Coordinates of C-alpha atoms in Angstrom, one line a residue:
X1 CA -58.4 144.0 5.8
X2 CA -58.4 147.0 7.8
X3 CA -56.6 146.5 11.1
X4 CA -56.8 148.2 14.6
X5 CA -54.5 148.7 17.1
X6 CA -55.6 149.9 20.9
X7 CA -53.5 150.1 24.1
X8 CA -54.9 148.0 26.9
X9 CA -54.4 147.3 30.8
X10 CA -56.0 144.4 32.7
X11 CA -58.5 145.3 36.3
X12 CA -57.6 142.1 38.2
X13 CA -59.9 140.9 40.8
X14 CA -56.8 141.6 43.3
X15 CA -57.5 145.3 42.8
X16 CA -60.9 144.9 43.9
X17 CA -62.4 145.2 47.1
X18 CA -66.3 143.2 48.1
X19 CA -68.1 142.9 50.7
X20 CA -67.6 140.5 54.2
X21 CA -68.4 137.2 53.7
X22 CA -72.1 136.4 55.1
X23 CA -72.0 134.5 58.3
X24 CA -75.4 133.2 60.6
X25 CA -78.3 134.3 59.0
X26 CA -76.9 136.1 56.1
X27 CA -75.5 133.2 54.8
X28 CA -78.5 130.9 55.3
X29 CA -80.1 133.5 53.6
X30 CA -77.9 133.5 50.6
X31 CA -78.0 129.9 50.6
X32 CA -81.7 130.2 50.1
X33 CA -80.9 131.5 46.4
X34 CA -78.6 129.2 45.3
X35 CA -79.5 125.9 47.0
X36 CA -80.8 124.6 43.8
X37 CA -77.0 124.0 42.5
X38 CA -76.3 122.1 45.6
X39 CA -78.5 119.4 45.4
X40 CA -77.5 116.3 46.0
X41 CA -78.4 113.7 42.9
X42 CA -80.6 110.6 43.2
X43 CA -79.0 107.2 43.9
X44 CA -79.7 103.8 42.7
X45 CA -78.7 100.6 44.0
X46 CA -79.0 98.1 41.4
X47 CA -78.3 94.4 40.7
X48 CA -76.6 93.1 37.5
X49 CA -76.6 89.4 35.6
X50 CA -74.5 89.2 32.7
X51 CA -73.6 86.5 30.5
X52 CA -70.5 87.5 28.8
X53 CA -69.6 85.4 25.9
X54 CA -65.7 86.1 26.0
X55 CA -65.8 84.4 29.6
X56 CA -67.9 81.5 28.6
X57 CA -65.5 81.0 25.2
X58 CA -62.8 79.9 27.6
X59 CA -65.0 77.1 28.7
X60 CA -65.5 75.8 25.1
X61 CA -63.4 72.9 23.3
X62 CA -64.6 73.4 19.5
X63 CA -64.3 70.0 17.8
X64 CA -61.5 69.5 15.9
X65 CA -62.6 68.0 12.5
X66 CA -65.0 71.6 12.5
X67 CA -62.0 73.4 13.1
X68 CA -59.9 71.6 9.8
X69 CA -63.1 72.0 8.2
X70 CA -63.2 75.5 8.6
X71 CA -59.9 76.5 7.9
X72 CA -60.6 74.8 4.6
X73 CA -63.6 77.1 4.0
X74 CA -62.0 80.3 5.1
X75 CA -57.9 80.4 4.2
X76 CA -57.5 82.3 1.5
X77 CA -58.6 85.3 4.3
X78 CA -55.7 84.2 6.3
X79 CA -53.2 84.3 3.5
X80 CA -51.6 87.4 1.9
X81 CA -51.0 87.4 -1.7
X82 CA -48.0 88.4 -3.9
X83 CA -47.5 92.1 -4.5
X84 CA -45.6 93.7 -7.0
X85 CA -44.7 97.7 -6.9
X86 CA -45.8 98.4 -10.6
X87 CA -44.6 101.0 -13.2
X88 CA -45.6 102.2 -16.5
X89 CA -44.2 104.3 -19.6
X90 CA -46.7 105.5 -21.9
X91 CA -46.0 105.5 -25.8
X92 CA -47.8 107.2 -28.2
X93 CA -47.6 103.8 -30.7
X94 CA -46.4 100.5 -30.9
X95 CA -43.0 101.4 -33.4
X96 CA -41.9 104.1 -30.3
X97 CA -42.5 101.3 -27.9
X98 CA -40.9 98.7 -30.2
X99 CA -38.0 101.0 -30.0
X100 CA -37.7 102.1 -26.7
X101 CA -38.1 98.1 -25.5
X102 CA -35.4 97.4 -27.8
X103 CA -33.1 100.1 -26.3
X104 CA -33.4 98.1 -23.1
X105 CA -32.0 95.4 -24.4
X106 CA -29.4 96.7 -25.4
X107 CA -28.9 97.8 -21.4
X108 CA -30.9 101.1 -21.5
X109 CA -32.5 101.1 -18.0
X110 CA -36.4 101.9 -17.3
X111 CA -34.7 105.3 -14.9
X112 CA -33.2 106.1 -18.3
X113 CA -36.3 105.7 -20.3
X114 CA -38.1 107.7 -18.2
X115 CA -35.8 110.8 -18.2
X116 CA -35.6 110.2 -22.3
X117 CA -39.9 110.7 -22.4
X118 CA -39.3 113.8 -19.0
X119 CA -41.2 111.7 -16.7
X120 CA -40.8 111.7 -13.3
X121 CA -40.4 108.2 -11.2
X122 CA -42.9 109.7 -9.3
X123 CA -45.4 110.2 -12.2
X124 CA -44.6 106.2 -13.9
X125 CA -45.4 104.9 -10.6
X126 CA -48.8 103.3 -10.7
X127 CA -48.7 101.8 -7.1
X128 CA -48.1 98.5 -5.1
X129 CA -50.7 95.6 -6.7
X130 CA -52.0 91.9 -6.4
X131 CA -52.3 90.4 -9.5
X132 CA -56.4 90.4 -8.7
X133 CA -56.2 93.9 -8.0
X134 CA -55.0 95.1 -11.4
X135 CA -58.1 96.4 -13.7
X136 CA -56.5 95.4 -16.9
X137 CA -55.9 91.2 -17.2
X138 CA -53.4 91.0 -19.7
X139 CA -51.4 93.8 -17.9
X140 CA -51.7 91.6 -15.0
X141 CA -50.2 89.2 -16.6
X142 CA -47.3 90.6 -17.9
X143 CA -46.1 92.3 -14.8
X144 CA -46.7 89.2 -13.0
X145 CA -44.1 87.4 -15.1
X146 CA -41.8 90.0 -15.0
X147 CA -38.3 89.7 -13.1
X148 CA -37.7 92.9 -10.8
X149 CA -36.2 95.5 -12.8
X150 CA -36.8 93.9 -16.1
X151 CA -38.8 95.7 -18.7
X152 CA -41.6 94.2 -20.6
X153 CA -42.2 93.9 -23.9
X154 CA -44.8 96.8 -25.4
X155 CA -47.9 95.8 -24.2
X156 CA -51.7 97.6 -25.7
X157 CA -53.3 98.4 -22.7
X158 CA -56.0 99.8 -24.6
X159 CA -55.6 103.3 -23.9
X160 CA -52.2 103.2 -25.0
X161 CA -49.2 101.1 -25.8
X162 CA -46.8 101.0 -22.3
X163 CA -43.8 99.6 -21.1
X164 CA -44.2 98.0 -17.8
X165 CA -41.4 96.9 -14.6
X166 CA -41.6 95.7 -11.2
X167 CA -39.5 97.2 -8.6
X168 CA -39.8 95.7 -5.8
X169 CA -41.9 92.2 -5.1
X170 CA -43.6 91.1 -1.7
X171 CA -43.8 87.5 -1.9
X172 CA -46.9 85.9 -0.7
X173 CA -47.5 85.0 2.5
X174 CA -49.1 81.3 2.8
X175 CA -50.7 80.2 6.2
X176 CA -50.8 76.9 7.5
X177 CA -53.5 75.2 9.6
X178 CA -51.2 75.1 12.4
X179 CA -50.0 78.7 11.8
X180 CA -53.5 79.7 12.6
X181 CA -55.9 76.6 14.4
X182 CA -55.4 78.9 17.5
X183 CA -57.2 81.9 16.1
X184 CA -59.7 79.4 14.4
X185 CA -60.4 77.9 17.7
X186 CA -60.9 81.1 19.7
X187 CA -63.2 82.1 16.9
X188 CA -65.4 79.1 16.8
X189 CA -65.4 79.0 20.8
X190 CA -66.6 82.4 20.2
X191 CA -69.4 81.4 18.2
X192 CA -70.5 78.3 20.1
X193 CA -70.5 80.6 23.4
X194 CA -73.4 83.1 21.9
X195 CA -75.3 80.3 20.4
X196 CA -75.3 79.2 24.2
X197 CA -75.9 82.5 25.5
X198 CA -79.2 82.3 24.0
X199 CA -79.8 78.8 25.2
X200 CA -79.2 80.3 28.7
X201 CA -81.6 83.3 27.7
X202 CA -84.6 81.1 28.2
X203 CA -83.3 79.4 31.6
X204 CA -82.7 83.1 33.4
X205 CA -85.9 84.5 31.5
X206 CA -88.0 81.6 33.2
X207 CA -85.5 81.6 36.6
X208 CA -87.0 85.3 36.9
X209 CA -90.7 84.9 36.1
X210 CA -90.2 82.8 38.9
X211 CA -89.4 85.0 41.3
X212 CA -86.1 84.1 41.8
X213 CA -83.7 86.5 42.9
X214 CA -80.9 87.5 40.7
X215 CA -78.2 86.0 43.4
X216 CA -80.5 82.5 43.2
X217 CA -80.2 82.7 39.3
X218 CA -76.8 83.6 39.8
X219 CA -76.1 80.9 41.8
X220 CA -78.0 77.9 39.9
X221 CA -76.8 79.3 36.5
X222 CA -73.4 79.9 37.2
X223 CA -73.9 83.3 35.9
X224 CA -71.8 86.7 36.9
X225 CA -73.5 88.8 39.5
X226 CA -72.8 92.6 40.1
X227 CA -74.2 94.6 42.9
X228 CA -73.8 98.4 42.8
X229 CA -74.8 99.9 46.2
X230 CA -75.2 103.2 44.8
X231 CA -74.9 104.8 41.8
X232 CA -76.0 108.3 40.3
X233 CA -76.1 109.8 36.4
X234 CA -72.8 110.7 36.7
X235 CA -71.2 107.0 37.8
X236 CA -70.4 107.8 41.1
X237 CA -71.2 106.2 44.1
X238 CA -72.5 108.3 47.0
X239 CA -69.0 108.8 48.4
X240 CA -67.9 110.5 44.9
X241 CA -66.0 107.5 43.8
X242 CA -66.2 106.6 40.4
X243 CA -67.9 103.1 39.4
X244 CA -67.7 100.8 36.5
X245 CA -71.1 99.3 34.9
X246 CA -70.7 97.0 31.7
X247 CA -70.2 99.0 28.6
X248 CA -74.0 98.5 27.4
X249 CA -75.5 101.2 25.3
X250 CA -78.5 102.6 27.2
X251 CA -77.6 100.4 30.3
X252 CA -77.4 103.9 32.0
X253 CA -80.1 105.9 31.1
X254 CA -82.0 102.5 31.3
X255 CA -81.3 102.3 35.1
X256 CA -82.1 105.7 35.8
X257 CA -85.5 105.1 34.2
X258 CA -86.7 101.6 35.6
X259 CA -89.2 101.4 38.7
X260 CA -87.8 99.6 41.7
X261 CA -87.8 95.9 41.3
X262 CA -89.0 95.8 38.1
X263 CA -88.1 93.2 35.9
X264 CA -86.5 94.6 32.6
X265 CA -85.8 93.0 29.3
X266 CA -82.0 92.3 28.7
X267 CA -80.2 94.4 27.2
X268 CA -77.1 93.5 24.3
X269 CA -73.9 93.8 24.9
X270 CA -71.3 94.6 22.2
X271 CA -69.7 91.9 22.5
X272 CA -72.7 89.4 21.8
X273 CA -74.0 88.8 25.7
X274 CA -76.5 89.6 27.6
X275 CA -77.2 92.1 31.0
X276 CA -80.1 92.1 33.1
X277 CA -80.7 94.5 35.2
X278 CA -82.9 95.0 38.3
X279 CA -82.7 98.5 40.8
X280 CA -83.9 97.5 44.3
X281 CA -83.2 100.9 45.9
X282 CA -83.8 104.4 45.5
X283 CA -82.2 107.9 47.5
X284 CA -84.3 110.4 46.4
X285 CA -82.5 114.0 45.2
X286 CA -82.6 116.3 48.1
X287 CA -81.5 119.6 49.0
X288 CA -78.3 119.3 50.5
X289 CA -77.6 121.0 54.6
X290 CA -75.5 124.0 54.8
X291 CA -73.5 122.4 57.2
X292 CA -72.5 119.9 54.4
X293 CA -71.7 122.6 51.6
X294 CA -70.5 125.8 54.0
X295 CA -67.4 126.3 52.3
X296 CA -68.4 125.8 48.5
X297 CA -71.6 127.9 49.6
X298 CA -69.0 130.8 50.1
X299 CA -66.7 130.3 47.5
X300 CA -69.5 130.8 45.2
X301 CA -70.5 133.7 47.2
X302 CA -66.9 134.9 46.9
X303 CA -66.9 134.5 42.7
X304 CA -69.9 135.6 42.2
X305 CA -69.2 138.8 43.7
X306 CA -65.9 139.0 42.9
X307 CA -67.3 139.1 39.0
X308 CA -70.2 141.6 39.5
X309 CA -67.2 143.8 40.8
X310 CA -65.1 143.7 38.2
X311 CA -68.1 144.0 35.8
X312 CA -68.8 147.1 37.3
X313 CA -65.0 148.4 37.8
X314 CA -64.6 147.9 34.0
X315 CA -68.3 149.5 32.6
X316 CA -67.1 152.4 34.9
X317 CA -63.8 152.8 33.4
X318 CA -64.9 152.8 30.4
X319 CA -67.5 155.2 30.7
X320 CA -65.5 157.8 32.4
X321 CA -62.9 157.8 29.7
X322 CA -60.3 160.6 29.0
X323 CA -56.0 159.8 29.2
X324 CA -55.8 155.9 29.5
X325 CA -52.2 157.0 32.0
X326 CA -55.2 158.3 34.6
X327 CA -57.6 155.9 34.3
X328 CA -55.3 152.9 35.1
X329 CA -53.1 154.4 37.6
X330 CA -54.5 152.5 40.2
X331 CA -56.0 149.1 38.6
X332 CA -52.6 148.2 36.3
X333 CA -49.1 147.4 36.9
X334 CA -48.8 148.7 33.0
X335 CA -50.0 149.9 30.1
X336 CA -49.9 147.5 26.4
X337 CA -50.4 148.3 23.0
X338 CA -51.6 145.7 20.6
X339 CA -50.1 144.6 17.5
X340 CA -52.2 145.7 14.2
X341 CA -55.1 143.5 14.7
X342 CA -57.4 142.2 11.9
X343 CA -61.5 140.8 12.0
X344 CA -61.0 137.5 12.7
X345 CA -56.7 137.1 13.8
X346 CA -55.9 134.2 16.3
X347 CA -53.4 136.6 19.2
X348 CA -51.6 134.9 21.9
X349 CA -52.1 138.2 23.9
X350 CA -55.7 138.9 22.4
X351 CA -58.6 136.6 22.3
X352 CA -61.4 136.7 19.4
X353 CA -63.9 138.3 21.5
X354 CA -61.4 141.0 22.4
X355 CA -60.7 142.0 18.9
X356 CA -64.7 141.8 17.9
X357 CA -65.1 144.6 20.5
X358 CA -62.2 146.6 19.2
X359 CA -63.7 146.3 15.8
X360 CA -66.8 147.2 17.7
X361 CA -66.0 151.1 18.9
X362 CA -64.8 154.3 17.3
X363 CA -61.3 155.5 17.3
X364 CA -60.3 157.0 20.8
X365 CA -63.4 155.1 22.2
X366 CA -62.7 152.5 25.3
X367 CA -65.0 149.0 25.2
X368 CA -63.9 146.1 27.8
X369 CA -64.6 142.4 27.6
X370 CA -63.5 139.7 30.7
X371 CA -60.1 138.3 30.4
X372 CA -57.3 136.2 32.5
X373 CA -53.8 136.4 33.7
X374 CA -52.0 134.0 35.3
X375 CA -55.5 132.1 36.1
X376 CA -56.5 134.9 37.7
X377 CA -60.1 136.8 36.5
X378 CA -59.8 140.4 35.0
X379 CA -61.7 142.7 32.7
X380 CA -59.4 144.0 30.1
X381 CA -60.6 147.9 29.5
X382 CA -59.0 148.7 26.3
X383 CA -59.0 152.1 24.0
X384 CA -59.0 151.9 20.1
X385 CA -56.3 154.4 19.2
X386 CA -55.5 154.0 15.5
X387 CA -57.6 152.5 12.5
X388 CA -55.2 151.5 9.4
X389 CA -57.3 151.2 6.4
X390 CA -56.7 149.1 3.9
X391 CA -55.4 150.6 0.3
X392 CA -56.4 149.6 -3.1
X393 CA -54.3 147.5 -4.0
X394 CA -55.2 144.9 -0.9
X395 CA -58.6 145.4 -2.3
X396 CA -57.7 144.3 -5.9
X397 CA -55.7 141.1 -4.1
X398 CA -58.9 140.5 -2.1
X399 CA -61.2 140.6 -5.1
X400 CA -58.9 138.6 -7.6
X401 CA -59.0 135.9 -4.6
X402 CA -62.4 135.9 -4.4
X403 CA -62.4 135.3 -8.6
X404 CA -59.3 132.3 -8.7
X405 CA -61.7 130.6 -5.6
X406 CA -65.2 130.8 -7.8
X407 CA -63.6 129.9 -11.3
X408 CA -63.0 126.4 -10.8
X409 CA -66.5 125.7 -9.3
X410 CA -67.8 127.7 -11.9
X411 CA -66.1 125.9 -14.6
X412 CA -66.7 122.4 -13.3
X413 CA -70.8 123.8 -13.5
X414 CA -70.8 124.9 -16.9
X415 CA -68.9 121.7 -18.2
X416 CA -71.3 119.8 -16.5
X417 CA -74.3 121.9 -17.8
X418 CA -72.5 121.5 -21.3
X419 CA -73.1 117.4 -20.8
X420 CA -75.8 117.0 -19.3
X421 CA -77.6 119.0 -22.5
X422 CA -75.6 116.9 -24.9
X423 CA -77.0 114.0 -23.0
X424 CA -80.4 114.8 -23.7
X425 CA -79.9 116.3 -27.3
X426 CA -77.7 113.2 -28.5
X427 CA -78.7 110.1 -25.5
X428 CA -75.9 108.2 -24.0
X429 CA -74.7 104.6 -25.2
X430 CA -71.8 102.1 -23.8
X431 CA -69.0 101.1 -26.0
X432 CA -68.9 97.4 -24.7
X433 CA -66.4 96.3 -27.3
X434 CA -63.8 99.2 -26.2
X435 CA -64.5 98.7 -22.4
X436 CA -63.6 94.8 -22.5
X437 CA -60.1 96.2 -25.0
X438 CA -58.9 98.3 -22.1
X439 CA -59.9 95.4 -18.9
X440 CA -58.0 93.0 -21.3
X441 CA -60.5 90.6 -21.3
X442 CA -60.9 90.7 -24.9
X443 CA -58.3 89.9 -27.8
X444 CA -56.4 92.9 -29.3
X445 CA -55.7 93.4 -33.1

């Protein structure tokens, strides 16, 4: 916890001066260096056939008897059952049940009951249900038959003798065949179209072997053709526009790996079809001309400079030192003082890395680290003028932190030490009898 405060000013790259741009030879020169980051990427031309199941769907009439017939098979998934927004009181036996159910009718509402036991609607809530989805059978029942807002009678659960009510009821929602024969349809044409897809495999597969061109099997297969004059690992054409290949995992990485005119295996697409892909042309990578890059060439020139002055500026600042006034007379509009800093604070005004090199130095030292303002590139050059210690007390808070974090991991470990020994000292059995009381699928005495 100890904190650090510094005063700060920012050398901007407008107070610093470098050198002429190279011209003629000096910049062919520098070029020399630096050509590697301007070399132009290889480009692939490639050809693409792809059966695309969606598109061939369209073309599909599934017979109707399959389509009554399926609907059959599959509605319950189309349907939505009754829900019922559930809630429970506990009781510790049947006569405070008894009573408390008898209380209701009598006009005693289940808000009423609950503030009578302290229990918060909250708490009695036990959620929204279908009568499937309720772990205990003859609870499901009960609730099921209840009118919203009634209370049941006292019901053993099992663990305990409750009273139940429903406050709120979604009825079910019942589909009929003509509510959903579109989506059936479009799911069967679906179907049929990948079953031909792979009908169609063969055709192309032996359209190819023999030596068909990917526009003749286009052509004679009705199948899509797309032909990409160039392309490069980035998806850009050689004109920098961006272009669009089927969304095919390894498609890609596939292209940019394949010999020229080879024939590949197909590769899947998510969707269930098929791409085939062929690359009949090749630009090699190449070193670009000055003449095509002269400006970027100098730009770099320009930053790269620009940052080994500033570098410099702010490792001589700080070296030299002495009344912070002097040293940024002529590099800073102004001098700032931080707030108290800590290891690790997020500062508008401060980034991480600053403060690590604050917490980095001795107290009237200067350290520096590169900064921004307004989107412009500085070095901030910063002293460390005061170092607040923490007291004891922040400390004790610290270390009784560190204690409520560990203790309930700690607890949780010896508890389960504690059963796994009993485990092995005693075995383990199930109590079959007591687990089929609390589902409710057994009777209850």
């Amino acid at each position: 916890n100890e904190q650090r405060i510094a005063e700060y000013f920012h050398v901007k790259q407008s107070a610093i001066k470098i050198g002429n741009i190279p011209a003629g030879e000096a910049l062919v020169t520098y070029y020399k260096t630096v050509i590697g980051q301007f070399a132009a990427p290889e480009y692939r031309g490639v050809e693409l056939l792809h059966l695309d199941p969606v598109k061939l769907a369209k073309t599909i009439k599934p017979n109707a008897t399959e389509v009554k017939e399926l609907y059959e098979l599959s509605k319950d998934s189309y349907n939505r059952a009754e829900t019922r927004e559930i809630s429970q009181i506990i009781y510790p036996n049947m006569e405070a049940a008894q009573a408390a159910y008898e209380q209701s009718l009598k006009g005693t509402t289940f808000a009423e009951l609950l503030a009578e036991q302290n229990i918060d609607v909250a708490n009695a809530t036990l959620g929204v249900f279908a009568k499937d989805g309720l772990p205990n059978k003859k609870m499901a029942d009960v609730v099921f038959d209840l009118d919203i807002n009634k209370i049941s009678m006292p019901v053993d659960i099992g663990l305990g003798i409750v009273l139940l009510s429903v406050s709120n009821i979604t009825p079910a929602d019942i589909k009929t065949f003509d509510d959903v024969k579109q989506i059936i349809e479009d799911k069967e044409s679906l179907r049929l179209a990948i079953d031909k897809i792979y009908e169609l495999r063969d055709d192309v597969e032996d359209e190819i072997a023999s030596g068909a061109t990917f526009k003749e099997v286009a052509d004679k297969l009705s199948i899509d053709l797309t032909i990409i004059s160039t392309l490069n690992n980035q998806l850009q054409d050689i004109e920098g526009g961006k272009v669009s290949i089927p969304a095919v995992n390894g498609l890609a990485q596939s292209i940019f790996t394949s010999e020229i005119d080879l024939d590949n295996d197909p590769l899947d697409t998510i969707s269930g079809g098929l791409i085939w892909f062929r690359v009949v042309n090749i630009i090699e990578t190449r070193d670009k001309k000055l003449t095509e890059v002269k400006d970027d060439v100098t730009a770099l020139w320009q930053s790269t400079e620009t940052d080994k002055a500033l570098l410099a500026k702010a490792k001589e600042l700080s070296k030299k030192g002495g009344d912070i006034d002097a040293l940024s007379n002529t590099f800073a509009d102004a001098i700032k003082t931080t707030t108290e800093l800590k290891r690790g604070d997020l500062n508008v005004d401060f980034s991480a890395q600053a403060i690590k090199a604050l917490f980095s130095v001795k107290q009237g030292e200067y350290t520096y680290i590169a900064g921004n303002v307004n989107d412009e590139k500085s070095y901030i050059v910063m002293q460390l003028k005061e170092i607040i210690a923490p007291n004891n007390q922040d400390v004790d808070n610290i270390n009784n932190q560190i204690r409520q974090a560990m203790a309930p991991n700690l607890a949780a470990t010896l508890i389960e030490s504690y059963v796994e020994n009993n485990k092995q000292v005693y075995g383990t059995a199930i109590n079959q009898p007591l687990i089929d009381r609390i589902v409710g699928e057994q009777p209850q005495y």
